[in-house]
mmCIF file of C-alpha atoms in Angstrom:
data_model
loop_
_atom_site.group_PDB
_atom_site.id
_atom_site.type_symbol
_atom_site.label_atom_id
_atom_site.label_comp_id
_atom_site.label_asym_id
_atom_site.label_seq_id
_atom_site.Cartn_x
_atom_site.Cartn_y
_atom_site.Cartn_z
ATOM 1 C CA MET A 1 98.997 108.660 94.989
ATOM 2 C CA THR A 2 98.392 111.202 92.243
ATOM 3 C CA ALA A 3 95.298 113.334 91.729
ATOM 4 C CA LYS A 4 95.034 115.919 88.973
ATOM 5 C CA LEU A 5 92.559 118.650 88.162
ATOM 6 C CA ALA A 6 92.979 120.140 84.835
ATOM 7 C CA LEU A 7 91.803 123.808 84.246
ATOM 8 C CA PRO A 8 91.417 125.618 80.965
ATOM 9 C CA TRP A 9 94.871 127.098 80.913
ATOM 10 C CA LEU A 10 96.686 123.936 81.864
ATOM 11 C CA LEU A 11 96.940 124.257 85.565
ATOM 12 C CA ALA A 12 97.168 120.882 87.294
ATOM 13 C CA PHE A 13 97.634 119.776 90.859
ATOM 14 C CA ALA A 14 99.453 116.603 92.010
ATOM 15 C CA VAL A 15 99.359 114.996 95.401
ATOM 16 C CA VAL A 16 102.362 112.833 95.875
ATOM 17 C CA ALA A 17 103.646 110.764 98.672
ATOM 18 C CA ALA A 18 106.377 112.399 100.676
ATOM 19 C CA GLN A 19 109.594 110.379 100.718
ATOM 20 C CA THR A 20 111.630 110.011 103.913
ATOM 21 C CA THR A 21 113.325 107.294 105.813
ATOM 22 C CA ALA A 22 112.785 108.619 109.232
ATOM 23 C CA TYR A 23 110.054 106.643 111.250
ATOM 24 C CA ALA A 24 109.650 109.853 113.366
ATOM 25 C CA PHE A 25 107.957 111.441 110.453
ATOM 26 C CA SER A 26 106.919 108.978 107.654
ATOM 27 C CA PRO A 27 107.333 105.197 107.578
ATOM 28 C CA PRO A 28 108.696 103.607 104.483
ATOM 29 C CA GLU A 29 106.030 102.690 101.779
ATOM 30 C CA GLN A 30 106.106 98.974 102.517
ATOM 31 C CA HIS A 31 104.676 99.778 105.944
ATOM 32 C CA GLN A 32 101.574 101.507 104.600
ATOM 33 C CA SER A 33 99.225 98.811 103.242
ATOM 34 C CA MET A 34 98.641 95.158 102.321
ATOM 35 C CA GLY A 35 95.866 93.698 100.279
ATOM 36 C CA GLN A 36 92.850 95.314 98.603
ATOM 37 C CA THR A 37 90.098 96.923 100.743
ATOM 38 C CA GLN A 38 88.367 98.887 98.024
ATOM 39 C CA ARG A 39 87.240 97.665 94.658
ATOM 40 C CA MET A 40 88.556 99.201 91.467
ATOM 41 C CA LEU A 41 85.705 99.743 89.134
ATOM 42 C CA THR A 42 86.028 99.431 85.367
ATOM 43 C CA TYR A 43 83.750 100.694 82.682
ATOM 44 C CA SER A 44 82.818 99.747 79.172
ATOM 45 C CA ILE A 45 80.879 101.782 76.783
ATOM 46 C CA ASP A 46 78.435 98.948 75.820
ATOM 47 C CA ALA A 47 77.698 97.857 79.397
ATOM 48 C CA GLN A 48 77.095 101.350 80.548
ATOM 49 C CA ALA A 49 74.698 102.030 77.591
ATOM 50 C CA ARG A 50 72.721 98.925 78.477
ATOM 51 C CA LEU A 51 72.618 99.758 82.154
ATOM 52 C CA LEU A 52 71.382 103.278 81.378
ATOM 53 C CA LYS A 53 68.321 101.779 79.582
ATOM 54 C CA GLN A 54 67.329 99.424 82.382
ATOM 55 C CA ALA A 55 63.680 99.858 83.447
ATOM 56 C CA GLU A 56 64.444 100.923 87.040
ATOM 57 C CA PHE A 57 66.677 103.750 85.971
ATOM 58 C CA LEU A 58 64.320 104.874 83.374
ATOM 59 C CA ARG A 59 61.527 104.900 85.984
ATOM 60 C CA PHE A 60 63.781 107.026 88.319
ATOM 61 C CA GLN A 61 64.255 109.515 85.524
ATOM 62 C CA ARG A 62 60.565 109.743 84.916
ATOM 63 C CA GLU A 63 59.557 110.121 88.464
ATOM 64 C CA GLU A 64 62.480 112.010 90.041
ATOM 65 C CA GLY A 65 65.161 113.252 87.842
ATOM 66 C CA GLU A 66 64.614 113.491 84.095
ATOM 67 C CA GLU A 67 67.936 115.057 83.392
ATOM 68 C CA TRP A 68 69.926 112.797 85.621
ATOM 69 C CA SER A 69 72.695 110.483 84.433
ATOM 70 C CA ALA A 70 74.624 107.764 85.976
ATOM 71 C CA VAL A 71 77.778 105.600 85.993
ATOM 72 C CA PHE A 72 77.096 101.895 86.974
ATOM 73 C CA ASP A 73 79.018 99.086 88.767
ATOM 74 C CA GLU A 74 78.970 96.650 85.981
ATOM 75 C CA LEU A 75 79.205 93.544 88.373
ATOM 76 C CA THR A 76 76.342 94.507 90.596
ATOM 77 C CA GLY A 77 74.225 96.550 88.110
ATOM 78 C CA THR A 78 73.705 99.163 90.641
ATOM 79 C CA PRO A 79 74.359 102.952 89.988
ATOM 80 C CA HIS A 80 77.805 103.740 91.578
ATOM 81 C CA ARG A 81 76.948 107.456 91.105
ATOM 82 C CA MET A 82 73.877 109.339 89.768
ATOM 83 C CA TRP A 83 73.740 113.037 89.474
ATOM 84 C CA GLY A 84 71.659 115.839 87.920
ATOM 85 C CA LYS A 85 69.357 118.747 88.563
ATOM 86 C CA GLY A 86 68.417 119.134 92.139
ATOM 87 C CA ILE A 87 65.496 116.921 93.389
ATOM 88 C CA ASP A 88 63.054 118.148 96.106
ATOM 89 C CA ILE A 89 63.219 115.743 99.097
ATOM 90 C CA GLY A 90 61.033 117.795 101.391
ATOM 91 C CA PRO A 91 62.281 119.883 104.475
ATOM 92 C CA THR A 92 66.038 119.970 104.894
ATOM 93 C CA GLN A 93 66.603 122.272 107.962
ATOM 94 C CA THR A 94 67.687 119.481 110.261
ATOM 95 C CA ALA A 95 69.677 116.233 110.047
ATOM 96 C CA SER A 96 66.647 114.200 110.826
ATOM 97 C CA GLN A 97 64.588 115.808 108.040
ATOM 98 C CA VAL A 98 67.431 115.308 105.455
ATOM 99 C CA GLY A 99 67.898 111.602 106.509
ATOM 100 C CA ALA A 100 64.070 110.930 106.287
ATOM 101 C CA GLY A 101 63.929 112.639 102.919
ATOM 102 C CA VAL A 102 66.724 110.535 101.501
ATOM 103 C CA LEU A 103 65.374 107.318 103.055
ATOM 104 C CA ASP A 104 61.989 107.903 101.562
ATOM 105 C CA LEU A 105 63.461 108.309 98.124
ATOM 106 C CA VAL A 106 65.652 105.284 98.520
ATOM 107 C CA ASP A 107 62.593 103.222 99.596
ATOM 108 C CA ARG A 108 60.782 104.373 96.352
ATOM 109 C CA HIS A 109 63.665 103.201 94.264
ATOM 110 C CA ALA A 110 65.010 100.267 96.340
ATOM 111 C CA ALA A 111 65.324 97.909 93.361
ATOM 112 C CA LEU A 112 67.452 100.259 91.318
ATOM 113 C CA LEU A 113 69.720 100.975 94.311
ATOM 114 C CA GLY A 114 70.175 97.331 95.221
ATOM 115 C CA VAL A 115 68.524 97.298 98.665
ATOM 116 C CA ALA A 116 65.082 95.846 97.876
ATOM 117 C CA ASP A 117 65.710 92.817 100.047
ATOM 118 C CA SER A 118 68.204 94.467 102.529
ATOM 119 C CA GLU A 119 68.016 96.239 105.816
ATOM 120 C CA VAL A 120 69.359 99.745 105.696
ATOM 121 C CA ALA A 121 70.347 102.138 108.421
ATOM 122 C CA ILE A 122 71.511 105.816 108.405
ATOM 123 C CA SER A 123 75.210 105.815 109.242
ATOM 124 C CA SER A 124 75.931 109.547 109.246
ATOM 125 C CA VAL A 125 74.427 112.942 108.359
ATOM 126 C CA ASN A 126 76.819 115.821 108.299
ATOM 127 C CA TYR A 127 76.437 119.394 107.270
ATOM 128 C CA ASN A 128 79.020 121.800 105.706
ATOM 129 C CA GLU A 129 77.750 125.267 106.365
ATOM 130 C CA ARG A 130 80.298 126.998 104.143
ATOM 131 C CA LEU A 131 79.098 124.874 101.124
ATOM 132 C CA ASP A 132 75.488 124.580 102.386
ATOM 133 C CA THR A 133 75.706 120.897 101.675
ATOM 134 C CA TRP A 134 74.488 117.793 103.573
ATOM 135 C CA TYR A 135 76.525 114.524 103.308
ATOM 136 C CA ILE A 136 74.375 111.416 103.996
ATOM 137 C CA ASP A 137 75.594 107.906 104.238
ATOM 138 C CA ILE A 138 73.338 104.913 104.592
ATOM 139 C CA ASP A 139 74.513 101.402 105.499
ATOM 140 C CA GLN A 140 73.426 98.283 103.813
ATOM 141 C CA MET A 141 73.393 95.502 106.414
ATOM 142 C CA VAL A 142 74.362 91.851 106.113
ATOM 143 C CA HIS A 143 74.041 89.519 109.085
ATOM 144 C CA SER A 144 73.143 92.804 111.079
ATOM 145 C CA HIS A 145 76.424 94.370 110.318
ATOM 146 C CA PRO A 146 77.437 96.988 107.517
ATOM 147 C CA ILE A 147 79.214 96.541 104.330
ATOM 148 C CA TYR A 148 82.692 98.223 104.399
ATOM 149 C CA ARG A 149 82.587 101.317 102.267
ATOM 150 C CA GLY A 150 79.360 100.052 100.922
ATOM 151 C CA GLY A 151 75.786 101.258 101.151
ATOM 152 C CA ILE A 152 74.252 104.470 99.708
ATOM 153 C CA THR A 153 75.747 107.924 99.714
ATOM 154 C CA ALA A 154 73.946 111.177 98.960
ATOM 155 C CA ARG A 155 74.600 114.894 98.640
ATOM 156 C CA VAL A 156 71.972 117.550 99.293
ATOM 157 C CA LYS A 157 73.014 121.068 98.265
ATOM 158 C CA HIS A 158 70.902 124.184 98.800
ATOM 159 C CA GLY A 159 68.065 121.984 100.063
ATOM 160 C CA ARG A 160 67.936 119.701 96.978
ATOM 161 C CA LEU A 161 69.398 116.192 96.187
ATOM 162 C CA ILE A 162 72.063 116.576 93.592
ATOM 163 C CA LEU A 163 73.960 113.172 93.919
ATOM 164 C CA LEU A 164 73.080 109.654 94.897
ATOM 165 C CA GLY A 165 75.334 106.602 94.846
ATOM 166 C CA ALA A 166 74.774 102.952 95.570
ATOM 167 C CA ASP A 167 77.759 100.682 96.461
ATOM 168 C CA THR A 168 75.380 97.941 97.268
ATOM 169 C CA TYR A 169 75.534 94.174 96.651
ATOM 170 C CA PRO A 170 72.348 92.624 95.954
ATOM 171 C CA ASP A 171 72.398 88.755 95.409
ATOM 172 C CA VAL A 172 76.091 88.569 96.293
ATOM 173 C CA PRO A 173 76.852 85.624 98.439
ATOM 174 C CA SER A 174 78.360 86.119 101.923
ATOM 175 C CA SER A 175 80.866 83.891 103.875
ATOM 176 C CA GLY A 176 78.332 83.764 106.635
ATOM 177 C CA PRO A 177 78.201 84.597 110.368
ATOM 178 C CA ALA A 178 81.511 85.047 112.377
ATOM 179 C CA GLN A 179 82.960 81.771 113.619
ATOM 180 C CA ILE A 180 85.901 83.187 115.707
ATOM 181 C CA GLU A 181 85.777 85.324 118.831
ATOM 182 C CA GLU A 182 86.556 89.028 118.733
ATOM 183 C CA THR A 183 89.490 88.675 121.202
ATOM 184 C CA LYS A 184 91.057 86.127 118.860
ATOM 185 C CA ALA A 185 90.730 88.465 115.928
ATOM 186 C CA VAL A 186 92.331 91.207 117.835
ATOM 187 C CA ASN A 187 95.270 88.949 118.846
ATOM 188 C CA ILE A 188 95.707 87.961 115.151
ATOM 189 C CA ALA A 189 95.611 91.591 113.981
ATOM 190 C CA THR A 190 98.299 92.864 116.368
ATOM 191 C CA ASN A 191 100.533 89.954 116.109
ATOM 192 C CA ALA A 192 100.193 88.812 112.484
ATOM 193 C CA GLY A 193 99.156 92.138 110.815
ATOM 194 C CA PRO A 194 100.992 95.429 110.285
ATOM 195 C CA ALA A 195 103.899 96.425 112.569
ATOM 196 C CA GLU A 196 103.754 92.964 114.223
ATOM 197 C CA ASN A 197 106.934 93.660 116.383
ATOM 198 C CA ALA A 198 105.550 96.932 117.810
ATOM 199 C CA PRO A 199 103.185 97.278 120.841
ATOM 200 C CA HIS A 200 99.707 98.086 119.652
ATOM 201 C CA GLN A 201 97.071 100.147 121.481
ATOM 202 C CA LEU A 202 93.549 98.755 120.584
ATOM 203 C CA THR A 203 91.157 101.619 119.599
ATOM 204 C CA ASP A 204 88.246 99.937 118.039
ATOM 205 C CA VAL A 205 86.829 96.581 116.778
ATOM 206 C CA GLU A 206 83.868 96.168 114.365
ATOM 207 C CA LEU A 207 82.206 93.345 112.496
ATOM 208 C CA VAL A 208 81.706 94.252 108.821
ATOM 209 C CA SER A 209 81.375 92.595 105.387
ATOM 210 C CA LEU A 210 84.276 93.134 103.059
ATOM 211 C CA PRO A 211 83.494 93.051 99.310
ATOM 212 C CA VAL A 212 86.089 90.800 97.654
ATOM 213 C CA GLU A 213 86.391 90.381 93.894
ATOM 214 C CA ALA A 214 88.313 87.558 92.331
ATOM 215 C CA SER A 215 88.181 86.451 88.707
ATOM 216 C CA GLY A 216 85.132 88.606 87.919
ATOM 217 C CA ALA A 217 83.087 87.225 90.883
ATOM 218 C CA LEU A 218 81.990 88.969 94.129
ATOM 219 C CA GLU A 219 81.795 87.591 97.580
ATOM 220 C CA LEU A 220 81.062 89.377 100.936
ATOM 221 C CA ARG A 221 83.566 88.170 103.524
ATOM 222 C CA THR A 222 82.578 88.637 107.101
ATOM 223 C CA VAL A 223 85.550 90.273 108.777
ATOM 224 C CA TYR A 224 86.705 92.010 112.071
ATOM 225 C CA LYS A 225 87.852 95.480 111.306
ATOM 226 C CA VAL A 226 90.410 96.049 113.912
ATOM 227 C CA ARG A 227 91.781 99.509 114.612
ATOM 228 C CA SER A 228 95.031 100.036 116.663
ATOM 229 C CA ARG A 229 97.818 102.494 117.209
ATOM 230 C CA THR A 230 101.621 102.293 117.352
ATOM 231 C CA ASP A 231 104.249 104.927 118.184
ATOM 232 C CA VAL A 232 107.145 103.407 116.270
ATOM 233 C CA PRO A 233 106.408 103.168 113.409
ATOM 234 C CA ILE A 234 103.795 105.897 113.538
ATOM 235 C CA GLY A 235 100.543 104.188 112.652
ATOM 236 C CA GLN A 236 96.778 104.093 113.071
ATOM 237 C CA TRP A 237 96.274 100.685 111.604
ATOM 238 C CA VAL A 238 93.169 99.287 110.161
ATOM 239 C CA THR A 239 93.445 95.468 109.888
ATOM 240 C CA PHE A 240 90.819 93.102 108.263
ATOM 241 C CA VAL A 241 90.685 89.554 109.878
ATOM 242 C CA ASP A 242 88.504 86.972 108.315
ATOM 243 C CA ALA A 243 85.824 86.150 110.928
ATOM 244 C CA VAL A 244 85.463 82.657 109.545
ATOM 245 C CA THR A 245 89.083 81.451 108.855
ATOM 246 C CA GLY A 246 91.044 83.880 110.910
ATOM 247 C CA ASP A 247 93.201 84.943 107.979
ATOM 248 C CA VAL A 248 94.543 88.583 107.717
ATOM 249 C CA LEU A 249 92.983 89.662 104.495
ATOM 250 C CA ALA A 250 94.256 93.174 104.316
ATOM 251 C CA TRP A 251 95.439 96.184 106.279
ATOM 252 C CA PHE A 252 96.408 99.824 105.943
ATOM 253 C CA ASN A 253 97.794 102.816 107.749
ATOM 254 C CA ASP A 254 95.123 105.571 108.369
ATOM 255 C CA VAL A 255 97.854 108.155 108.907
ATOM 256 C CA LYS A 256 98.750 109.711 105.538
ATOM 257 C CA PHE A 257 102.028 111.387 104.847
ATOM 258 C CA SER A 258 101.787 113.606 101.837
ATOM 259 C CA VAL A 259 102.866 116.845 100.320
ATOM 260 C CA ILE A 260 100.759 118.892 98.004
ATOM 261 C CA GLU A 261 102.334 120.588 94.966
ATOM 262 C CA GLY A 262 100.949 122.626 92.022
ATOM 263 C CA TYR A 263 102.150 122.135 88.404
ATOM 264 C CA HIS A 264 101.680 125.411 86.683
ATOM 265 C CA GLU A 265 103.019 128.028 84.269
ATOM 266 C CA GLU A 266 105.738 129.997 85.859
ATOM 267 C CA ARG A 267 104.190 133.477 85.843
ATOM 268 C CA THR A 268 102.153 134.219 82.675
ATOM 269 C CA LEU A 269 100.848 132.102 79.791
ATOM 270 C CA ASP A 270 104.350 131.633 78.357
ATOM 271 C CA GLY A 271 104.417 127.772 78.284
ATOM 272 C CA ILE A 272 107.166 127.451 80.906
ATOM 273 C CA MET A 273 105.920 124.998 83.441
ATOM 274 C CA VAL A 274 107.197 124.612 87.039
ATOM 275 C CA THR A 275 106.303 122.701 90.115
ATOM 276 C CA SER A 276 105.780 124.696 93.429
ATOM 277 C CA PRO A 277 104.650 123.881 96.910
ATOM 278 C CA MET A 278 101.198 124.960 97.826
ATOM 279 C CA PRO A 279 101.687 126.436 101.270
ATOM 280 C CA LEU A 280 98.964 126.973 103.819
ATOM 281 C CA LEU A 281 96.335 125.320 101.636
ATOM 282 C CA GLU A 282 93.429 124.054 103.688
ATOM 283 C CA ILE A 283 92.730 120.419 103.326
ATOM 284 C CA TYR A 284 89.457 119.305 104.788
ATOM 285 C CA THR A 285 87.289 116.115 105.288
ATOM 286 C CA VAL A 286 83.750 116.007 106.606
ATOM 287 C CA ASP A 287 85.051 115.843 110.183
ATOM 288 C CA ASN A 288 88.326 117.676 110.193
ATOM 289 C CA SER A 289 90.657 120.174 108.579
ATOM 290 C CA VAL A 290 94.323 121.020 108.554
ATOM 291 C CA PHE A 291 96.616 123.493 106.709
ATOM 292 C CA ALA A 292 99.529 122.445 104.763
ATOM 293 C CA ASP A 293 102.805 123.976 105.922
ATOM 294 C CA ASP A 294 105.240 126.272 104.077
ATOM 295 C CA LEU A 295 106.451 123.323 101.948
ATOM 296 C CA GLY A 296 102.902 122.026 101.215
ATOM 297 C CA LEU A 297 103.271 119.187 103.748
ATOM 298 C CA PHE A 298 100.162 117.834 105.660
ATOM 299 C CA SER A 299 98.734 114.787 107.323
ATOM 300 C CA ILE A 300 95.146 114.237 108.057
ATOM 301 C CA GLU A 301 93.005 111.120 109.121
ATOM 302 C CA GLY A 302 90.222 109.870 106.811
ATOM 303 C CA SER A 303 90.097 109.016 103.027
ATOM 304 C CA ASP A 304 88.027 111.563 101.182
ATOM 305 C CA ARG A 305 89.797 115.009 101.094
ATOM 306 C CA GLU A 306 89.055 118.289 99.459
ATOM 307 C CA ALA A 307 90.691 121.664 99.040
ATOM 308 C CA ASP A 308 89.632 125.058 97.706
ATOM 309 C CA ILE A 309 92.419 126.544 95.483
ATOM 310 C CA GLU A 310 92.072 129.953 96.909
ATOM 311 C CA GLY A 311 93.411 132.151 99.664
ATOM 312 C CA SER A 312 96.052 134.762 100.510
ATOM 313 C CA TYR A 313 98.965 132.754 99.211
ATOM 314 C CA LEU A 314 97.405 131.213 96.100
ATOM 315 C CA ASN A 315 95.034 132.348 93.454
ATOM 316 C CA VAL A 316 93.674 130.839 90.304
ATOM 317 C CA ARG A 317 92.302 132.956 87.438
ATOM 318 C CA ASN A 318 90.594 131.149 84.479
ATOM 319 C CA GLN A 319 87.566 131.725 82.107
ATOM 320 C CA GLN A 320 85.286 129.390 84.165
ATOM 321 C CA GLY A 321 85.819 131.105 87.508
ATOM 322 C CA ALA A 322 88.194 132.775 89.700
ATOM 323 C CA GLU A 323 89.191 129.791 91.840
ATOM 324 C CA GLY A 324 89.706 126.018 91.699
ATOM 325 C CA HIS A 325 88.792 122.983 93.655
ATOM 326 C CA LEU A 326 90.688 119.762 94.263
ATOM 327 C CA SER A 327 89.262 116.533 95.730
ATOM 328 C CA PHE A 328 90.953 113.120 96.056
ATOM 329 C CA THR A 329 90.661 109.835 97.878
ATOM 330 C CA ALA A 330 93.577 108.102 99.605
ATOM 331 C CA ASP A 331 91.975 105.007 101.318
ATOM 332 C CA GLY A 332 94.538 102.281 101.661
ATOM 333 C CA LEU A 333 97.550 104.494 100.541
#
């Protein structure tokens, strides 16, 4: 996994997988994932230009955000991410107010967001006091269960909506209701999935729809998402078992083993570039945060991580501001 943030004077940050053969610390790479659990979107200039001119997006701009722009999922036609000048959604002092305000806007533009014929339900509303930002996730439901990493996401900063994204699947066929029992799916996940020779401790089972793309076509596969733990190898496994056929479609380890390093000019702007650990950098998700150790090493659950490039041991000086910011996603790594 590599994530880079380029600043005006050529400072970049790379997040790379730590290499070790000791199970007590980090399992080998082949023990980390199998299959695809998140779609990789591709973009073309012509398709994006056409989707920016669609009637529903133009109506959104007229009624809500004249200066907003968007990047679209070209297979579904929905706006993967939209952003622009803050939009007033009403009171935002409490989670219920924020959720209601976002749902109201989603209802007004359900066709654009791909949920005109779908049931939706708020999955989470979280607040980051330091950033004065609300993070809202809304599930799109299929056969009464959510789409994995699908639905609608929103960001409300300083009381105004600044980002809206729709990973929704209007008119995409589904494999149908579950045909196998949950207990059978758990048995398949722990005996034919990751770390099959290790004892697993079951932590959670959930029925979800997994978007699967093949040859340019999409299908929503009804699957059991089985979470389990193992001690050797160290793992918090997420396994996807097809609820119709019983096949293991994919799995990954939710424990990430990484080291964060900075690629920067050695001291002044002399062109000599070096790579250094970024010690004691705070890495955070919506629910948790950890500090990298003296070598830049950290591990944290979850997939969407952020870090502010600032603090007693690290400083960034550039023309656009005193500090930097790093964000990256590591789902399925």
